[in-house]
Amino acid sequence: MSLEPYVKKALRVALAEGASDAEVYGSRARSLLLYVDDGKIKNVEERMDQGLAVRAIKSKKIGQSSITLATVRDAEICAQTAIKLANVSAPDPVFKHFAPSIKGSPTPITYDKDLASLSQEGICSLANDIVNSAMEGGEVKVPSGIIRAAVSQNMVLNTSGAETEGRSTMLYLHFTAMTEGTDPGEGVRFHYSNKLPDLDCVSFGVGLRNSAQEAQRAEHFRGQERMTVILPPNELADLLLSSVAFSLSAENVNKQRSAWAKKMGERVGSVQFNLVDDPFDERGMCSSGYDDEGAPTKRKELVDRGVLKGFMYDQYNALLSGKESTGNASRRDPTDPHNAYRRPLDIDPINLVWEPGSKRLEGMVMEVERGMLVDKLASAEVNPITGAFGLEVRCAKEIVKGEVVRTIDHALLAGNFYQALMGIREVGREQTVVRNCILPHVAFDDLEVIGA
Amino acid sequence: MQEILNKAVERMRSLGAEFCDARWQTMEKTLIVVVDGGVRTLSDDRLGGVCMRARVNGSWGYASGVDPGKDTVLDAANRAVRSARSGSATGAPIPERKARHAKVKATLRTHPSQVTLEDKLALVFDAERSQRVGPQVVNSNAMYREDVRNNLLCNSLGDELEWEEVRLRLIGQAISSDGSNTEMYYDGVDGSGGFELIKAVDVNAFGKRIGEEAVKMLQAQKAPSGPITCISDPMISGLLAHEVMGHASEADEIVKRRSFLTDAVGKRVASEGITMVDDGTYSGAHGYIPFDDEGTPSSRTVIIEDGVYKGYMQSLETAAQMGVPPTGNGRAEYYGRRVWVRMTNTFFEKGDMKLEEMLEDVKHGVLCDKMVSGMEDPVGGGFEAKALRGYLIKDGEIAGLLRSFTLTGKALDILQTVDAIGDKVELDGGTCGKGIEDWIPVSSGGPYCRSTIVLGGG
């Protein structure tokens, strides 16, 4: 049974129960997962789920409900519960209607039939190729790994006439490798794509092995100094999502929590800082023609040559600000399509792209007088309100006069990310897909590094 | 439902599973978020589904879905066994034991379902409104969440278990601004139990303090950088217990030698006086569970005793592999996620010093106040914790408020430098991931602890 009968039933019930406006979001996902444990295939899992989320407005009050869908009765319960909550809520003068029906641009192709039909034998073969490549030579083992291949579909229907559908595939890998012996080094590698041919298992495994061997060579950083720091895409993504994406959200602008709330048209970074949200880039894990309220997505300049150009809006915050939705209402998780109906609608970039620079990574390193090229941070996050960060560097290459001189660890990288954006030295040429971002390496000048 | 699950267990056994279990789980969540005087979210979330798990030659197959119908469940049982046969891992068989039968309701006075939504909403409005203590509070937020889980488990050991878990949280967060600086303060209440947990809170005083502290944060200074004497508060002590020593004591990391605590049993890993436990039986704590998701009763596991390392947390599988009893730490986020070895309530036991006594001896140091986040490092034993704020200590006295900073260092080095332990344990509830996924309810904590840690302020 397709999602449509459930979605339509829930909308009908919401209206019958007295809703003046209602919106129903439905999603279904099927995934094949594989876990590697200590170099062996430990778990193989099949997972299927489907569910609905209903938002209903009654007497200017809003209620929300979500439910897993086993029968049509669940769709009825979901709608009735949303009305029950709306009955006891407080009036909200802002939310008069849901996203209107607007035809968007053609939806990008993020569905790969080979990935959608990946078999148990196929996923085991991918895992074995990665593990064998990583463990070649016998110096490295693979303690853990996950491969998640999924296919998902979603549908949005509301009383303003919006009716959208989408489907996509997703391939997500996260592996660790470890050197043998005392004081081992650990390396980590991720892969994000929506098409099977994007994955090169041998190259992934070799990269995994190299990262573990680099980590084992690391010496503890000593002292305290300011230097140039090159951040890789995988760490930059989390830093950007926890700070810049937060400050670009109209919800946080309206709540005055955004550090950039009053900076529209002003400089928020160096001229190399160019950010767009591009939902039509087919490499993007969440790329789509419509958001999860059924509003058409748009390619948006967010920061152009360091100048703030735009915020991201959902329907609610667009109404609150007297603007139009930019199609950034999202329930998506770029690593797991399951349970999307349970996630709250949030303003998120659909596909945040930092425009590439001109230099390859080697060229960026050559121009650094004193600095480090980070491979792995403990946890890449920024205080979104203040921009403050203190990040434990788990593995990095130390650079002196344009050359890598050694590998270091146990350093604390401290500063303020919003200020750091003003000191961008260089932006790399090659981009990598990480979560809902496509990013290059970026070099920041004058960051504080503290050792033991 | 139990009959269907038992049939699924029979099916998996008949297809060759050496061990198997079948779980049905429902989760009902209510979320109320009030922001700046308006209801931003009033939502209800109902999740229900089944998970079949089969073990063949040391590899696991899982099949999960949302349809509890007999045919679908039996088909999932077939698929779980087929998936298990795809694996290549080996392992010791899970030993037979006497079957357990139990039905456990949550221990509480007022089930949250007995409280009207109107009453809950009024309480959250009060918790938000009272934060607005002046014009410098530019954004005020209060969130109430209740989480009721019902679990039904049957397995090939003959267990038939049914239990309920109820958890509640109330959190307030205020944002302050003076036009140039923006800061934040939060506080919260959490635990396993009934609505009495929330009713015990004076929500107006709770909100007012959050607003006042957010305004004070505007005067906070940058923290010093480098190695320094640090008094960790119960939240930061808890992060050290949970993130580094706890994750590295999960036996699934031990059996594959991915933990810096592999082979550590019997060795001194901390100063004398330091004792650390994981205690799933801790009634009322956020990580309390009557059974883990494999049906093993929760227990109190001593990890460090008086500075000496004692042992690991176990699932059925790791216990079989290491030849020890399971400790009730095999947990899954929900029916659609795999079982890992996970913590419950993890904390350092109390010492005998008052905080004032701990401050007296410090010439130059920092006192932490609340945490933002922390990150595990089972391989390297590195500690990273972000404190919400702290106080500068000069000559034994509090000398100023510090804004958010990060603490780092090698956990074993830090624990060897602990020279003072507070006389009261506090626990803080939250969720914990295994790596970057699989979030489960836990708590962590401890007393105030004084040690030497590397600090970096942003």
Short mmCIF file of C-alpha atoms in Angstrom, two decimals, chain A residues 68 338 373 411:
data_model
loop_
_atom_site.label_atom_id
_atom_site.label_comp_id
_atom_site.label_asym_id
_atom_site.label_seq_id
_atom_site.Cartn_x
_atom_site.Cartn_y
_atom_site.Cartn_z
CA THR A 68 4.07 4.70 13.25
CA HIS A 338 14.02 6.20 9.26
CA LEU A 373 46.30 20.29 9.14
CA ALA A 411 46.12 19.70 21.54
#
